[in-house]
CSV table of C-alpha atoms (C1' of nucleotides) in Angstrom, one decimal:
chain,number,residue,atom,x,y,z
A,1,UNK,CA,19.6,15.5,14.2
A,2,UNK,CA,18.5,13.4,11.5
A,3,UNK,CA,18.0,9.6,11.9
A,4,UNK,CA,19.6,7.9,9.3
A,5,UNK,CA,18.2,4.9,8.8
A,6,UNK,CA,14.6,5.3,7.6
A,7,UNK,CA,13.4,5.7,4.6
A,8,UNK,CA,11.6,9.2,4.2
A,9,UNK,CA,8.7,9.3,2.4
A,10,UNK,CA,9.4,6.5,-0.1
A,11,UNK,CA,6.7,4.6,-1.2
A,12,UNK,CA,6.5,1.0,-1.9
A,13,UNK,CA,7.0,1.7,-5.7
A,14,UNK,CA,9.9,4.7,-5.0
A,15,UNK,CA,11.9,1.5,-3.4
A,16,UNK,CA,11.2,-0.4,-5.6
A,17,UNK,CA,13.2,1.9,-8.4
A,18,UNK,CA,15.9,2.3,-5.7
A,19,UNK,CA,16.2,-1.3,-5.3
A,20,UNK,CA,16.6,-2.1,-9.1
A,21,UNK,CA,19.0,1.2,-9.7
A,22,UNK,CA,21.4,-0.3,-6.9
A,23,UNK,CA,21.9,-3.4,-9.3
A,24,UNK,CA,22.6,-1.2,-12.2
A,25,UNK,CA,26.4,0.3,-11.9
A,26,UNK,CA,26.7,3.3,-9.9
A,27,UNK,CA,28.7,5.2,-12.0
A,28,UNK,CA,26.9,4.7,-15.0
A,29,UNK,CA,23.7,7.2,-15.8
A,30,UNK,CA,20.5,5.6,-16.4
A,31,UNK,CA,18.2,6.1,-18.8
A,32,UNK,CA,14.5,6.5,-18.7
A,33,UNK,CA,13.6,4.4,-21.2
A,34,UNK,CA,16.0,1.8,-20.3
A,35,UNK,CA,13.8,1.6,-17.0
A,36,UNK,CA,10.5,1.6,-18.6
A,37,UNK,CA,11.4,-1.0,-20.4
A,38,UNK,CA,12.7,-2.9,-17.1
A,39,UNK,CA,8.8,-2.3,-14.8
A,40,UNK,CA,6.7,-2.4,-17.8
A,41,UNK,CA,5.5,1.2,-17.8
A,42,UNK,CA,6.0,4.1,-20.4
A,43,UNK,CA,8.9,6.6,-19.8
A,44,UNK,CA,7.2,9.6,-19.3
A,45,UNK,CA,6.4,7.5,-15.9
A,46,UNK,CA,9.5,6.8,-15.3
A,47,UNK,CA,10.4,10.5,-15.5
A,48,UNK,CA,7.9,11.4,-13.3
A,49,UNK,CA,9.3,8.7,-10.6
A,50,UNK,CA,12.9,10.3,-11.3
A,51,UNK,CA,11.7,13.5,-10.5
A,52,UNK,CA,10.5,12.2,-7.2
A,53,UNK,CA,13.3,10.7,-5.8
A,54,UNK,CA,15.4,13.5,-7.0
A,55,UNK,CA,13.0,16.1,-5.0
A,56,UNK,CA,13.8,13.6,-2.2
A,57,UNK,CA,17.4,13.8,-2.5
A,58,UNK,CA,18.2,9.8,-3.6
A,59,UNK,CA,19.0,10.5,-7.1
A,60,UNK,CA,20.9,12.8,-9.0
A,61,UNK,CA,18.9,13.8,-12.0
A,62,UNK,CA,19.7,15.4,-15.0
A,63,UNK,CA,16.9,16.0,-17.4
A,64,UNK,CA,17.7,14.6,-20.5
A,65,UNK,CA,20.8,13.2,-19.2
A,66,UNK,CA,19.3,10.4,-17.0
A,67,UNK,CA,20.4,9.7,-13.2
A,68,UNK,CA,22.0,8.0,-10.7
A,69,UNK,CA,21.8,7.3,-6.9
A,70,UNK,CA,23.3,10.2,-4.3
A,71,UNK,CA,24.7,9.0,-1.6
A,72,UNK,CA,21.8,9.5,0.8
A,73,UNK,CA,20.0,7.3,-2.3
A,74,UNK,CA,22.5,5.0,-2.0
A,75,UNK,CA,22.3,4.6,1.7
A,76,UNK,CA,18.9,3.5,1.5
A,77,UNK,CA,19.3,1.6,-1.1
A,78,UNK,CA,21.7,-0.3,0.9
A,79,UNK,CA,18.8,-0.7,3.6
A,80,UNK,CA,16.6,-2.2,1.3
A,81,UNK,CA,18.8,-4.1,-0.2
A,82,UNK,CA,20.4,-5.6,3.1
A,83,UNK,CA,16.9,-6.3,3.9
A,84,UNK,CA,15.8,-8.2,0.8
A,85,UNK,CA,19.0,-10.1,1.1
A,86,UNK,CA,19.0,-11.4,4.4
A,87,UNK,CA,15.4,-12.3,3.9
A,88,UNK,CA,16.3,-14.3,0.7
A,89,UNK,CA,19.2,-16.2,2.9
A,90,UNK,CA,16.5,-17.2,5.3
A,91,UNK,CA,13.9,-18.1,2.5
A,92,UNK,CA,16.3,-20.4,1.1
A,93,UNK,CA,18.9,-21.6,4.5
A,94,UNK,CA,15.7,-22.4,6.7
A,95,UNK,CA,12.5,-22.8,4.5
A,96,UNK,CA,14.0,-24.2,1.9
A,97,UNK,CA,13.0,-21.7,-1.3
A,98,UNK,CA,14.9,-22.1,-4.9
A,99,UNK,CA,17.0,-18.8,-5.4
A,100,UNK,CA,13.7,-17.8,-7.4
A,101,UNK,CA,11.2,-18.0,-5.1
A,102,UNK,CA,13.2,-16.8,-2.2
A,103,UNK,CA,14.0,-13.8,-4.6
A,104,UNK,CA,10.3,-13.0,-5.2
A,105,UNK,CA,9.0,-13.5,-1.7
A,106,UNK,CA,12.0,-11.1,-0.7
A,107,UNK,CA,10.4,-8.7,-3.3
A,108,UNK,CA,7.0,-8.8,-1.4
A,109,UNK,CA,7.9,-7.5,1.9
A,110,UNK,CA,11.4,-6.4,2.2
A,111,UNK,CA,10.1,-2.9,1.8
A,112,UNK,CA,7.8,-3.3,4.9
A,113,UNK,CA,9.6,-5.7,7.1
A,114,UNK,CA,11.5,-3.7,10.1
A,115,UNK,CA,15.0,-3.1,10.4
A,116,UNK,CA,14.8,-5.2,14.2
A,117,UNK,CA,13.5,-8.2,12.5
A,118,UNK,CA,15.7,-8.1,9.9
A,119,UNK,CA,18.8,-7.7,12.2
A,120,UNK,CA,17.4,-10.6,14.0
A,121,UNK,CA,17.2,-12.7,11.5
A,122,UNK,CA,20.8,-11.9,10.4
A,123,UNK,CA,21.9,-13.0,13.5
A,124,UNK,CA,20.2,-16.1,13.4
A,125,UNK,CA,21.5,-17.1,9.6
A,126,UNK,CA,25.1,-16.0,11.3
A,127,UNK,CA,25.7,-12.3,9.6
A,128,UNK,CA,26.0,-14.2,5.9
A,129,UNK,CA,28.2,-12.1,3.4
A,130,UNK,CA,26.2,-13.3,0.4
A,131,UNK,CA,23.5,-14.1,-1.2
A,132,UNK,CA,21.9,-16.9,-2.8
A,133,UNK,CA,22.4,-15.0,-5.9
A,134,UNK,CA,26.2,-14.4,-5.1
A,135,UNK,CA,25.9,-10.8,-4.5
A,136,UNK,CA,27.9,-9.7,-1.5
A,137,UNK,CA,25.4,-8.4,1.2
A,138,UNK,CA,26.9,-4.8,3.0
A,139,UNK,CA,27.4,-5.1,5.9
A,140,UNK,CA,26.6,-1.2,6.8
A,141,UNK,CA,23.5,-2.6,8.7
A,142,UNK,CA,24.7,-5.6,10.2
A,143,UNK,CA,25.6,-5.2,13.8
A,144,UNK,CA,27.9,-8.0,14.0
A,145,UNK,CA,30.5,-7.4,16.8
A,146,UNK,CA,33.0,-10.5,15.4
B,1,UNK,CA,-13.5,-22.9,-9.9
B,2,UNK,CA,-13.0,-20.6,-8.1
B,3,UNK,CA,-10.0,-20.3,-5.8
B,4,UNK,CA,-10.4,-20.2,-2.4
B,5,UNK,CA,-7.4,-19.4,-0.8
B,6,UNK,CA,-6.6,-15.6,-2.5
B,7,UNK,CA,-7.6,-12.3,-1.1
B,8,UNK,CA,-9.6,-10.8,-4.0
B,9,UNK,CA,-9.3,-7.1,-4.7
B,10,UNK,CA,-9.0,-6.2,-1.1
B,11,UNK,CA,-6.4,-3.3,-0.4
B,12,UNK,CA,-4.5,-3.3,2.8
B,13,UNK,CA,-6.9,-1.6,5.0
B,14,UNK,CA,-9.5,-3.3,3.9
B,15,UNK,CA,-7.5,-6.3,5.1
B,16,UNK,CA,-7.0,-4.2,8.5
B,17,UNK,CA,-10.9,-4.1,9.0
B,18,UNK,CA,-11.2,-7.7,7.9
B,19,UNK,CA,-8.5,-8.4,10.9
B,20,UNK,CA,-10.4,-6.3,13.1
B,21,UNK,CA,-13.5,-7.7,12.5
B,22,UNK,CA,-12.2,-11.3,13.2
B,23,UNK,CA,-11.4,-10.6,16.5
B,24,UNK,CA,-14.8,-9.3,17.3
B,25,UNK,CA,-18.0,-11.6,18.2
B,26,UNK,CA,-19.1,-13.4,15.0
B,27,UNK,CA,-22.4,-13.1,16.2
B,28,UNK,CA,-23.4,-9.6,17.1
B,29,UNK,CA,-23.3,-6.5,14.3
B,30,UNK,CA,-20.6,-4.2,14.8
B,31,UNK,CA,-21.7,-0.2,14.5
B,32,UNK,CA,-19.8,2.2,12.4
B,33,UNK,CA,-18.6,4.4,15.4
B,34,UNK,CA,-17.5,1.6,17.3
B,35,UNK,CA,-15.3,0.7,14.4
B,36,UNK,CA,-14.2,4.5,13.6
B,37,UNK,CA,-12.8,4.8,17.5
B,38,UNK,CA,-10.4,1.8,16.8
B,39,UNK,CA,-8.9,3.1,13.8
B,40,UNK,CA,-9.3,6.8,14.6
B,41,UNK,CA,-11.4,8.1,11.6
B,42,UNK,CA,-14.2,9.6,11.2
B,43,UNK,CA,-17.6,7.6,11.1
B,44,UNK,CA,-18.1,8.4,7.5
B,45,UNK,CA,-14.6,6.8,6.7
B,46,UNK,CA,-15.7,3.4,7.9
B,47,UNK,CA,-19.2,3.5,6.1
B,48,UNK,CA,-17.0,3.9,2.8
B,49,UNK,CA,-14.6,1.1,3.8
B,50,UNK,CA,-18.0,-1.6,5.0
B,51,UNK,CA,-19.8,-0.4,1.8
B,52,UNK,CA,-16.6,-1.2,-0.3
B,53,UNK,CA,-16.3,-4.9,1.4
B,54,UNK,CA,-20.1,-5.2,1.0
B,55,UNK,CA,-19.7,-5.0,-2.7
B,56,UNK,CA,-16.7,-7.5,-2.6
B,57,UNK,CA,-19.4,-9.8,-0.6
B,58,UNK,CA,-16.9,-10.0,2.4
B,59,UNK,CA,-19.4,-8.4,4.9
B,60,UNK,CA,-22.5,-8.5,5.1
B,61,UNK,CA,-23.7,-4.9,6.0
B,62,UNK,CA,-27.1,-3.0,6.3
B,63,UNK,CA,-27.6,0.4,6.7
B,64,UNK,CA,-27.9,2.1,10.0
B,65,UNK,CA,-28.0,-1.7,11.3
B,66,UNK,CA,-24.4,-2.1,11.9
B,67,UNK,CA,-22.6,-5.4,10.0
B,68,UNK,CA,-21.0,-8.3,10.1
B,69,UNK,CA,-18.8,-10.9,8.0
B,70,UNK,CA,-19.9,-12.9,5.7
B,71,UNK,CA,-18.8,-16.8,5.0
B,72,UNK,CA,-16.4,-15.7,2.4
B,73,UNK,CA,-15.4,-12.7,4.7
B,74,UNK,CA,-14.4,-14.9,7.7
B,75,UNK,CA,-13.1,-17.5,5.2
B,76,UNK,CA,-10.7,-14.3,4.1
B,77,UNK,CA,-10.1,-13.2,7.7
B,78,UNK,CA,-9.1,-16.8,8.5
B,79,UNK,CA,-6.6,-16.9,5.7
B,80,UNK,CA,-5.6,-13.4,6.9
B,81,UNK,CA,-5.3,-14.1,11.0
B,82,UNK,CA,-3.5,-17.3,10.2
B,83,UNK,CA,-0.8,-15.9,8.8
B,84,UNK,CA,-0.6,-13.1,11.4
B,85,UNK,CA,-0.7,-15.8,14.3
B,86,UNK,CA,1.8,-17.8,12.7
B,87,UNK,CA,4.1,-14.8,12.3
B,88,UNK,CA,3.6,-13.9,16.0
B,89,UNK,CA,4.9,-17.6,16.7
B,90,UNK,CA,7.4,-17.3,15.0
B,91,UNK,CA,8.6,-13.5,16.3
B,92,UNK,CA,8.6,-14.9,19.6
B,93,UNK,CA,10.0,-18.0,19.3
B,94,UNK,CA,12.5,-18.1,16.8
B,95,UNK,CA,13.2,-14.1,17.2
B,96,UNK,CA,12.6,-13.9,20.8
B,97,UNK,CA,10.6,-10.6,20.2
B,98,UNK,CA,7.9,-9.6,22.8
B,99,UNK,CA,4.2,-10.3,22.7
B,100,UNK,CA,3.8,-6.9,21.9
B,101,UNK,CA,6.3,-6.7,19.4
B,102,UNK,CA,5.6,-9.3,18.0
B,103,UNK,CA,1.9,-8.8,16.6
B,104,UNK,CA,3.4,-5.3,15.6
B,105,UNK,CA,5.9,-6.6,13.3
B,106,UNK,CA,3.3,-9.6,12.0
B,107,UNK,CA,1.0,-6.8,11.5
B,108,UNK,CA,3.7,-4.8,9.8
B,109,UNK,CA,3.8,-8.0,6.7
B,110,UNK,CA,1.1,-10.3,7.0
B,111,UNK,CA,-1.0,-9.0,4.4
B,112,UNK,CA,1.8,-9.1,2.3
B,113,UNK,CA,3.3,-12.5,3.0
B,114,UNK,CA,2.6,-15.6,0.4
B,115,UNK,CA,0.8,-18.0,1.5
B,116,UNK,CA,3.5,-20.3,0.8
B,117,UNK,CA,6.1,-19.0,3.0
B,118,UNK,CA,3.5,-18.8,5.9
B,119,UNK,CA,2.9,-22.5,5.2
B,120,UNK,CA,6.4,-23.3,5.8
B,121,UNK,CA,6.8,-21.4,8.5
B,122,UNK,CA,4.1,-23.4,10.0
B,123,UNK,CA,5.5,-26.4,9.7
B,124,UNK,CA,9.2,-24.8,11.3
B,125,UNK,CA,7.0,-24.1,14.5
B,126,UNK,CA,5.5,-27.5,14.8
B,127,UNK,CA,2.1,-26.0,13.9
B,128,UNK,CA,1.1,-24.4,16.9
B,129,UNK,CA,-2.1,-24.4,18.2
B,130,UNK,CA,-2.6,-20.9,20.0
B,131,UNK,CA,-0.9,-17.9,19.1
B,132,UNK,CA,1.5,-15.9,21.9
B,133,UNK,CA,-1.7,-13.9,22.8
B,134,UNK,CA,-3.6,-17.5,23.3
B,135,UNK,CA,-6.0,-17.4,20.9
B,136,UNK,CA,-6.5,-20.3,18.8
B,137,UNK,CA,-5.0,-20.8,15.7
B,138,UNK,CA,-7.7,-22.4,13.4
B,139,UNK,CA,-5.9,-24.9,11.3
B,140,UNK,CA,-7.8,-24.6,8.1
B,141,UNK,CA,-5.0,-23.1,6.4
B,142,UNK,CA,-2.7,-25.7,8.0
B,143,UNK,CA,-2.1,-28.8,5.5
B,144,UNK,CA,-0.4,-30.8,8.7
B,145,UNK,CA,-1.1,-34.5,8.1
B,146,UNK,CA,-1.1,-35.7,11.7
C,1,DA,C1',22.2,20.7,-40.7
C,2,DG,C1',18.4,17.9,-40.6
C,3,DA,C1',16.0,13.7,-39.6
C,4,DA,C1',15.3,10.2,-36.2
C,5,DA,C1',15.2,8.8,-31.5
C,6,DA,C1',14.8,9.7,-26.8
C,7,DT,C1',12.9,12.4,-23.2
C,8,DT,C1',10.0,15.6,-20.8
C,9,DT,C1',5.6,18.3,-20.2
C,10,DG,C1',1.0,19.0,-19.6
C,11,DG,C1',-3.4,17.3,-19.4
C,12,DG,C1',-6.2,13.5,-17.6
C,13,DG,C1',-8.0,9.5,-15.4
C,14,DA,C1',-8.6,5.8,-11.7
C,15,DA,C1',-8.2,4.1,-7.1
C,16,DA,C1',-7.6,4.4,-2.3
C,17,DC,C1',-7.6,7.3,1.5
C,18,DC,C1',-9.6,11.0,4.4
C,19,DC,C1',-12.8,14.8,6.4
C,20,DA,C1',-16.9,18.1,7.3
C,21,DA,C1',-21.5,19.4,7.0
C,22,DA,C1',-26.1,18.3,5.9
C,23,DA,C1',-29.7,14.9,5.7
C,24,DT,C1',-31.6,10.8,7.4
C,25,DT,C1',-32.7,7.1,10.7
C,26,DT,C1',-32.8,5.2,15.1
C,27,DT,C1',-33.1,5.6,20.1
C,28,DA,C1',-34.3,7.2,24.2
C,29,DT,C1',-37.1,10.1,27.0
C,30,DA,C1',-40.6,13.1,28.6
D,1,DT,C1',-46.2,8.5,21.3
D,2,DA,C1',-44.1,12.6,20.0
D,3,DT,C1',-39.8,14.7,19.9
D,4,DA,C1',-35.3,15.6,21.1
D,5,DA,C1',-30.7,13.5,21.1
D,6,DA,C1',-27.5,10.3,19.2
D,7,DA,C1',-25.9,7.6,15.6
D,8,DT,C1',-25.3,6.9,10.8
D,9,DT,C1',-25.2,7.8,5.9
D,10,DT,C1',-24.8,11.1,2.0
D,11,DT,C1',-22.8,14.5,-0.5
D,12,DG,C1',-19.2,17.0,-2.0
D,13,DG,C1',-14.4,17.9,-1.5
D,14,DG,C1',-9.5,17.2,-1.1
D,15,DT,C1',-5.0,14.5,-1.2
D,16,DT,C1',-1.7,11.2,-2.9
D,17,DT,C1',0.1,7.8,-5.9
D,18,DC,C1',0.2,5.6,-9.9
D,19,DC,C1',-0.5,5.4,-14.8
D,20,DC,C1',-1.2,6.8,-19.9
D,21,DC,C1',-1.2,9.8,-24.1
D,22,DA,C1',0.0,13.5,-27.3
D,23,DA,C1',2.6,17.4,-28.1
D,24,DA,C1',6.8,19.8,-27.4
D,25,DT,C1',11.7,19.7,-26.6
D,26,DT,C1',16.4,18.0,-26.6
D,27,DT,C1',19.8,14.9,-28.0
D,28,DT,C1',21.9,11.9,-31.2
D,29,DC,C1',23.0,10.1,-35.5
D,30,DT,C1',23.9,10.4,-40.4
DNA sequence: AGAAAATTTGGGGAAACCCAAAATTTTATA
DNA sequence: TATAAAATTTTGGGTTTCCCCAAATTTTCT
């Protein structure tokens, strides 16, 4: 009943935590402090974020024990992620960005952008499998029918 | 010194009435119900919201009297539209997305969007002159050296 | 075991939204 | 031109999201 690829209730700054824990190893727990560190904040934010996207079912958390992503966390994450990618492809392939820039304009509205545009847009740069940066991009999202 | 081509301290729907207010007659003062049917609050909402751009000297508003932009606000709203048309351009023609569609999904980013990236993007679509809903496209933001 | 380090709790604060009711001003009409 | 009706603003609340700090708790290290 369930549509599975939105993202419920995550705001701008709630992706942006999923985004950086689906860089980190997914087996590994991650620490609160470690991700303070990483946005600039102070831990007991962090915690409070944690607690969030655990009440929304994207991360396993453990008090005291740190987190990681649950599947349904991880399936997002792969939404953004296939967003911001195929966004920084087209930043760099057709307007010409370095791998920094095209990075950082990714950053900007890959949490907004639509899932049509961005399917578009894959189609256009021809379903790439990676990234400027080298990372592979899943291809969960992409509706290529080769 | 100052810079002229940021969007100072304005939140996203302050940017939404900035949009709004472009696409009304320059000339006449625009009332606070007239403003609070289009995005479905209450009167009292808007009042906040003209007070707040009043402040930021973006609209020039007086009480009971109904407002209107200032130079700075329509230089803003310029900056703003721009990069909405030039979205919609590119939706359409390079995405092949609807009219419709497209202003939705321009809406979706453009306050978001760098400058930058719109620039290029310009010059990708030859600089167009009207947007898919034929309104002009002023060309202050446009650095084309024809 | 006990001290040090990491983490969470609880209490607050600011900013951006929104609404409802009361007060005020404008407008329209009798 | 009063006065009633309509429009607008004020006031007072309420919510959410984000952030910090200090104190309490738990884990880790020696």
């Amino acid at each position: 009943m369930r549509k599975t690829k939105q993202i419920s209730n995550v705001s701008q700054m709630l992706s942006m935590y999923l985004k950086e824990l689906m860089r980190l190893p997914k087996d590994k727990r991650v620490s609160t402090t470690e991700f303070a560190k990483k946005f600039n904040v102070h831990p007991s934010t962090v915690t409070e974020h944690f607690q969030r996207l655990s009440r929304l079912n994207l991360l396993n958390y453990v008090k005291y024990r740190g987190a990681h992503l649950t599947q349904e966390g991880i399936h997002q994450g792969e939404l953004l992620m296939w967003k911001h990618r195929i966004l920084e492809v087209f930043f760099m392939e057709f307007l010409g960005l370095s791998k920094e820039d095209a990075c950082s304009e990714a950053t900007k509205i890959d949490f907004f952008i639509s899932s049509n545009v961005i399917k578009l847009l894959c189609k256009k740069m021809n379903h790439p499998r990676v990234c400027p940066c080298g990372f592979e991009i899943a291809s969960t999202y992409c509706e290529e029918k080769s």
